[in-house]
Short mmCIF file of C-alpha atoms in Angstrom, two decimals:
data_model
loop_
_atom_site.label_atom_id
_atom_site.label_comp_id
_atom_site.label_asym_id
_atom_site.label_seq_id
_atom_site.Cartn_x
_atom_site.Cartn_y
_atom_site.Cartn_z
CA UNK A 1 70.04 112.18 38.32
CA UNK A 2 68.81 111.06 34.79
CA UNK A 3 65.61 112.86 33.59
CA UNK A 4 62.61 110.76 32.43
CA UNK A 5 59.76 111.87 30.17
CA UNK A 6 58.01 112.17 33.48
CA UNK A 7 60.43 113.17 35.99
CA UNK A 8 60.40 112.16 39.74
CA UNK A 9 62.86 112.96 42.48
CA UNK A 10 63.01 112.48 46.16
CA UNK A 11 60.63 110.08 48.01
CA UNK A 12 57.67 109.11 45.88
CA UNK A 13 54.54 108.36 48.06
CA UNK A 14 51.62 108.16 45.42
CA UNK A 15 51.14 104.61 44.05
CA UNK A 16 50.76 105.64 40.33
CA UNK A 17 53.87 107.86 40.52
CA UNK A 18 55.84 105.28 42.45
CA UNK A 19 55.01 102.48 39.95
CA UNK A 20 56.36 104.83 37.14
CA UNK A 21 59.57 105.51 39.04
CA UNK A 22 59.83 101.60 39.66
CA UNK A 23 59.30 100.85 36.09
CA UNK A 24 61.92 103.30 35.01
CA UNK A 25 64.48 101.92 37.43
CA UNK A 26 63.80 98.40 36.18
CA UNK A 27 64.42 99.58 32.67
CA UNK A 28 67.67 101.10 33.55
CA UNK A 29 69.36 98.05 34.81
CA UNK A 30 69.09 94.38 34.46
CA UNK A 31 69.05 93.37 38.14
CA UNK A 32 68.06 95.23 41.29
CA UNK A 33 67.84 93.92 44.75
CA UNK A 34 64.84 94.63 46.99
CA UNK A 35 66.74 96.72 49.43
CA UNK A 36 68.11 98.81 46.42
CA UNK A 37 64.83 99.55 45.10
CA UNK A 38 63.36 100.28 48.54
CA UNK A 39 66.06 102.90 48.94
CA UNK A 40 65.67 104.45 45.72
CA UNK A 41 62.00 104.72 46.19
CA UNK A 42 62.00 105.58 49.87
CA UNK A 43 59.68 102.75 50.87
CA UNK A 44 59.90 99.39 52.63
CA UNK A 45 60.84 96.11 50.72
CA UNK A 46 57.27 95.01 51.41
CA UNK A 47 55.98 97.91 49.40
CA UNK A 48 58.32 97.01 46.61
CA UNK A 49 56.93 93.63 46.64
CA UNK A 50 53.42 94.87 46.28
CA UNK A 51 54.42 97.38 43.60
CA UNK A 52 56.03 94.54 41.57
CA UNK A 53 52.83 92.47 41.82
CA UNK A 54 50.90 95.56 40.49
CA UNK A 55 53.27 95.89 37.49
CA UNK A 56 52.80 92.29 36.80
CA UNK A 57 48.98 92.63 36.91
CA UNK A 58 49.09 95.21 34.07
CA UNK A 59 51.43 93.14 31.79
CA UNK A 60 54.94 93.91 32.89
CA UNK A 61 56.85 90.63 33.18
CA UNK A 62 58.98 91.24 36.36
CA UNK A 63 60.87 88.19 37.55
CA UNK A 64 61.88 87.81 41.10
CA UNK A 65 64.61 85.53 42.55
CA UNK A 66 64.46 84.66 46.16
CA UNK A 67 67.26 84.26 48.74
CA UNK A 68 70.42 86.09 49.63
CA UNK A 69 71.23 86.58 45.91
CA UNK A 70 67.53 87.54 45.19
CA UNK A 71 66.35 90.47 43.19
CA UNK A 72 64.12 91.68 40.42
CA UNK A 73 64.52 92.29 36.77
CA UNK A 74 62.18 93.15 33.77
CA UNK A 75 62.11 89.97 31.44
CA UNK A 76 60.82 89.79 28.01
CA UNK A 77 57.08 89.19 27.76
CA UNK A 78 54.33 87.83 25.38
CA UNK A 79 53.47 91.47 24.55
CA UNK A 80 55.41 94.68 24.44
CA UNK A 81 54.46 96.94 27.39
CA UNK A 82 54.74 100.60 27.49
CA UNK A 83 58.40 101.74 27.80
CA UNK A 84 60.08 104.52 29.84
CA UNK A 85 62.75 106.59 28.22
CA UNK A 86 65.04 109.13 29.78
CA UNK A 87 65.88 112.30 27.98
CA UNK A 88 68.79 110.98 26.08
CA UNK A 89 67.16 107.77 25.14
CA UNK A 90 64.17 109.64 23.81
CA UNK A 91 66.04 112.00 21.58
CA UNK A 92 68.35 109.17 20.25
CA UNK A 93 65.17 107.13 19.51
CA UNK A 94 63.58 109.97 17.55
CA UNK A 95 66.69 110.39 15.44
CA UNK A 96 67.04 106.66 14.77
CA UNK A 97 63.41 106.25 13.84
CA UNK A 98 63.68 109.40 11.56
CA UNK A 99 66.64 107.83 9.86
CA UNK A 100 65.24 104.41 9.66
CA UNK A 101 61.90 105.31 8.46
CA UNK A 102 63.39 105.92 4.95
CA UNK A 103 65.82 103.15 4.90
CA UNK A 104 63.49 100.18 4.31
CA UNK A 105 60.21 100.83 2.37
CA UNK A 106 58.49 97.78 4.01
CA UNK A 107 58.68 99.53 7.44
CA UNK A 108 58.43 103.13 6.62
CA UNK A 109 54.84 103.57 7.77
CA UNK A 110 55.49 101.68 10.99
CA UNK A 111 58.43 103.79 11.77
CA UNK A 112 56.64 107.00 11.10
CA UNK A 113 53.79 105.90 13.43
CA UNK A 114 56.29 105.23 16.19
CA UNK A 115 57.85 108.52 15.61
CA UNK A 116 54.57 110.46 15.75
CA UNK A 117 53.70 108.76 19.10
CA UNK A 118 56.98 109.42 20.77
CA UNK A 119 57.23 113.12 19.55
CA UNK A 120 53.74 113.65 20.64
CA UNK A 121 54.40 113.16 24.34
CA UNK A 122 57.96 114.71 24.33
CA UNK A 123 58.40 117.88 26.37
CA UNK A 124 59.13 120.87 24.22
CA UNK A 125 62.83 121.09 25.21
CA UNK A 126 63.38 117.48 24.04
CA UNK A 127 61.61 118.33 20.77
CA UNK A 128 63.84 121.30 20.26
CA UNK A 129 66.83 119.32 20.98
CA UNK A 130 65.83 116.47 18.57
CA UNK A 131 65.24 119.29 15.91
CA UNK A 132 68.54 120.80 16.44
CA UNK A 133 70.32 117.62 16.10
CA UNK A 134 68.39 116.74 13.02
CA UNK A 135 69.55 119.95 11.41
CA UNK A 136 73.21 119.28 12.06
CA UNK A 137 73.27 115.60 11.02
CA UNK A 138 75.29 114.75 8.12
CA UNK A 139 73.18 115.13 4.79
CA UNK A 140 72.65 111.75 3.16
CA UNK A 141 73.49 111.49 -0.54
CA UNK A 142 70.80 111.54 -3.10
CA UNK A 143 69.61 109.09 -5.86
CA UNK A 144 72.42 110.30 -8.11
CA UNK A 145 75.51 110.07 -5.80
CA UNK A 146 76.77 113.53 -4.88
CA UNK A 147 73.39 115.06 -5.24
CA UNK A 148 72.53 116.20 -1.71
CA UNK A 149 69.07 115.40 -0.24
CA UNK A 150 67.36 118.34 1.47
CA UNK A 151 66.69 117.87 5.17
CA UNK A 152 63.06 117.63 6.34
CA UNK A 153 62.42 119.04 9.84
CA UNK A 154 61.23 116.73 12.43
CA UNK A 155 58.24 119.06 13.18
CA UNK A 156 57.21 118.93 9.59
CA UNK A 157 57.40 115.17 9.27
CA UNK A 158 55.38 114.58 12.39
CA UNK A 159 52.77 117.20 11.63
CA UNK A 160 52.17 115.88 8.07
CA UNK A 161 52.03 112.41 9.38
CA UNK A 162 49.50 113.32 12.01
CA UNK A 163 47.28 115.14 9.23
CA UNK A 164 47.49 112.04 7.12
CA UNK A 165 46.65 109.75 9.98
CA UNK A 166 43.73 111.80 11.22
CA UNK A 167 42.53 112.61 7.64
CA UNK A 168 42.52 116.38 8.36
CA UNK A 169 42.02 119.08 5.68
CA UNK A 170 45.25 121.02 5.53
CA UNK A 171 46.73 124.21 3.98
CA UNK A 172 50.34 124.65 2.67
CA UNK A 173 52.37 126.84 0.29
CA UNK A 174 53.76 125.03 -2.78
CA UNK A 175 55.94 126.98 -5.14
CA UNK A 176 54.84 130.33 -3.62
CA UNK A 177 51.06 129.34 -4.02
CA UNK A 178 48.77 128.75 -1.09
CA UNK A 179 47.04 125.41 -1.59
CA UNK A 180 44.22 123.44 0.25
CA UNK A 181 45.08 119.83 0.60
CA UNK A 182 43.36 116.58 1.83
CA UNK A 183 46.37 114.53 2.77
CA UNK A 184 46.25 110.73 2.07
CA UNK A 185 49.75 109.41 2.77
CA UNK A 186 53.43 109.94 3.34
CA UNK A 187 55.63 108.12 0.84
CA UNK A 188 59.34 107.67 0.76
CA UNK A 189 60.66 107.65 -2.92
CA UNK A 190 63.73 108.83 -4.50
CA UNK A 191 65.21 108.88 -0.93
CA UNK A 192 63.08 111.78 -0.28
CA UNK A 193 59.78 112.11 1.64
CA UNK A 194 56.66 112.93 -0.42
CA UNK A 195 53.04 113.77 0.38
CA UNK A 196 50.38 112.30 -1.60
CA UNK A 197 47.36 114.57 -1.42
CA UNK A 198 44.18 115.71 -3.10
CA UNK A 199 44.52 119.39 -4.31
CA UNK A 200 41.03 120.73 -3.47
CA UNK A 201 41.19 123.73 -5.75
CA UNK A 202 42.81 122.08 -8.82
CA UNK A 203 40.68 118.82 -8.21
CA UNK A 204 43.60 116.41 -8.78
CA UNK A 205 45.97 114.26 -6.84
CA UNK A 206 49.46 115.45 -6.40
CA UNK A 207 52.73 114.24 -4.99
CA UNK A 208 54.92 116.93 -3.37
CA UNK A 209 58.29 116.73 -1.76
CA UNK A 210 58.12 117.50 1.85
CA UNK A 211 61.05 119.86 1.70
CA UNK A 212 58.96 121.80 -1.00
CA UNK A 213 56.10 122.35 1.51
CA UNK A 214 55.98 125.60 3.43
CA UNK A 215 53.71 126.67 6.28
CA UNK A 216 51.86 123.31 6.35
CA UNK A 217 49.03 123.37 8.83
CA UNK A 218 46.28 121.05 9.49
CA UNK A 219 42.81 122.32 10.11
CA UNK A 220 39.85 121.06 12.29
CA UNK A 221 37.90 120.01 9.11
CA UNK A 222 37.95 116.34 8.03
CA UNK A 223 39.24 115.53 4.65
CA UNK A 224 36.84 114.29 2.03
CA UNK A 225 37.00 110.45 1.28
CA UNK A 226 38.30 109.62 -2.25
CA UNK A 227 39.78 106.67 -3.98
CA UNK A 228 43.55 106.81 -3.88
CA UNK A 229 45.40 107.46 -7.06
CA UNK A 230 46.57 103.82 -7.14
CA UNK A 231 46.89 100.68 -5.25
CA UNK A 232 50.65 101.24 -4.88
CA UNK A 233 51.40 104.82 -3.63
CA UNK A 234 55.17 104.34 -4.06
CA UNK A 235 54.71 103.37 -7.70
CA UNK A 236 52.40 106.38 -8.23
CA UNK A 237 55.05 108.69 -6.68
CA UNK A 238 57.78 107.19 -8.80
CA UNK A 239 55.71 107.68 -11.87
CA UNK A 240 55.00 111.24 -11.00
CA UNK A 241 58.71 111.81 -10.43
CA UNK A 242 59.64 110.22 -13.64
CA UNK A 243 57.28 112.39 -15.68
CA UNK A 244 58.96 115.57 -14.19
CA UNK A 245 62.52 114.17 -14.30
CA UNK A 246 62.79 112.22 -17.54
CA UNK A 247 62.60 115.09 -20.06
CA UNK A 248 65.00 112.84 -22.23
CA UNK A 249 65.27 109.07 -22.17
CA UNK A 250 68.15 106.51 -23.32
CA UNK A 251 68.79 102.83 -23.33
CA UNK A 252 72.36 101.58 -22.36
CA UNK A 253 73.97 98.23 -22.18
CA UNK A 254 76.19 97.97 -18.90
CA UNK A 255 78.73 95.41 -18.65
CA UNK A 256 78.05 94.82 -14.83
CA UNK A 257 75.49 92.69 -12.99
CA UNK A 258 72.14 94.25 -12.27
CA UNK A 259 72.62 93.88 -8.47
CA UNK A 260 75.86 96.18 -8.85
CA UNK A 261 74.04 98.77 -10.96
CA UNK A 262 70.90 98.86 -8.74
CA UNK A 263 72.11 101.09 -5.87
CA UNK A 264 72.80 103.82 -8.42
CA UNK A 265 69.42 103.84 -10.01
CA UNK A 266 66.16 104.97 -8.41
CA UNK A 267 62.82 104.19 -9.84
CA UNK A 268 62.26 107.87 -10.77
CA UNK A 269 65.50 107.89 -13.06
CA UNK A 270 65.10 104.48 -14.71
CA UNK A 271 64.71 100.68 -14.61
CA UNK A 272 67.23 97.85 -14.88
CA UNK A 273 66.73 94.70 -17.07
CA UNK A 274 69.09 91.90 -16.23
CA UNK A 275 70.59 90.20 -19.22
CA UNK A 276 73.06 87.88 -17.89
CA UNK A 277 75.37 87.33 -14.79
CA UNK A 278 77.68 90.16 -15.71
CA UNK A 279 75.36 92.37 -17.85
CA UNK A 280 72.18 94.29 -17.79
CA UNK A 281 70.19 96.98 -19.85
CA UNK A 282 69.40 100.22 -18.28
CA UNK A 283 66.42 102.25 -19.52
CA UNK A 284 66.98 105.75 -17.90
CA UNK A 285 65.90 109.40 -18.21
CA UNK A 286 67.07 112.81 -16.93
CA UNK A 287 66.63 116.45 -17.70
CA UNK A 288 69.31 116.29 -20.41
CA UNK A 289 71.60 113.84 -22.39
CA UNK A 290 74.57 115.63 -20.65
CA UNK A 291 73.31 114.62 -17.26
CA UNK A 292 72.72 110.87 -18.27
CA UNK A 293 76.24 110.82 -19.64
CA UNK A 294 77.88 112.13 -16.62
CA UNK A 295 75.81 110.00 -14.30
CA UNK A 296 76.62 106.73 -16.28
CA UNK A 297 80.27 107.31 -15.77
CA UNK A 298 79.73 106.78 -12.10
CA UNK A 299 79.04 103.10 -12.69
CA UNK A 300 82.67 102.46 -13.52
CA UNK A 301 81.60 99.91 -16.07
CA UNK A 302 81.84 99.53 -19.88
CA UNK A 303 78.83 101.07 -21.62
CA UNK A 304 77.25 100.36 -24.93
CA UNK A 305 74.75 103.09 -26.12
CA UNK A 306 71.69 101.38 -27.63
CA UNK A 307 69.79 104.56 -28.31
CA UNK A 308 69.51 107.59 -28.97
CA UNK A 309 72.28 109.03 -31.09
CA UNK A 310 72.01 112.23 -29.00
CA UNK A 311 73.58 110.37 -26.05
CA UNK A 312 76.74 109.51 -28.12
CA UNK A 313 76.98 113.38 -28.93
CA UNK A 314 76.73 114.13 -25.22
CA UNK A 315 79.66 111.74 -24.54
CA UNK A 316 81.70 113.47 -27.42
CA UNK A 317 81.01 116.85 -25.66
CA UNK A 318 82.03 115.55 -22.29
CA UNK A 319 85.29 113.95 -23.82
CA UNK A 320 86.28 117.18 -25.20
CA UNK A 321 85.68 119.06 -22.15
CA UNK A 322 87.74 116.38 -20.12
CA UNK A 323 90.49 116.78 -22.80
CA UNK A 324 90.60 120.61 -22.20
CA UNK A 325 90.74 120.08 -18.58
CA UNK A 326 93.74 117.75 -19.07
CA UNK A 327 95.38 120.22 -21.45
CA UNK A 328 95.05 123.09 -19.18
CA UNK A 329 96.87 121.02 -16.44
CA UNK A 330 99.59 120.41 -18.85
CA UNK A 331 99.85 123.99 -19.83
CA UNK A 332 100.10 125.20 -16.34
CA UNK A 333 102.95 122.62 -15.52
#
């Protein structure tokens, strides 16, 4: 027998428990006959009819067909009623929400809210199962292709989301230093989760990656109300990332459409300026010119360096290194 978030077995005599079991059955299959439902619940078909009326009264659109081919099924309604999940469905939904919450910026907040609600009512064994599956899932690629994105545990994501939603003062360790934070919001940028929070001791806003947080814990104290660091928190986080990442900058003409280049460029690393149907200008930055040179080769497009000359020197060094590799192969053979 499949296990629901609330599990029932055998004959269910109490009305609330029986209604939950009936709802679970209706969500498992499209059509049920009255006798089938009565047999599963251990009640009469008359009781099934009454229970169906009770479900309708609280908003569940249960359709009934009369006659020899009659039966019941749960139809789409005007509003979304509460849903029942079995164990596998609950874990799968959590994993899907966790993956989806970072795939589309427009729905990130909604996905995190749904994830928080579902995980909040899951039994511990299912939460452990979801955590384990999260850890073994294939790591997604980072903003620069080939750069692995550190995984964020489900527990951390949900704990921080709840602290933000409830505006609770929290503590965490960042770079080995214990900090007191007033969490504001979770933001997805650079294909990573970031927490925007007020650092109580330093009296400043910060944007910290969730995988850099250690021992995050919400207290019972409310967070102080402050004006956010900007109207667009994603833009704020990207700007903070850019200041840390872009130690050097460059401008390069790329012989490729902006749409083709865009998947390789995150806002923290640069911006794209379309100049034609088959060309664009990339304003970019990184920790070194060598990093920029290697990264731009992944575009598989003709490049023209606009500035600075240091990027041209980085390409000369890269070319010499590649030539040495080619010669080492020739010598070995």
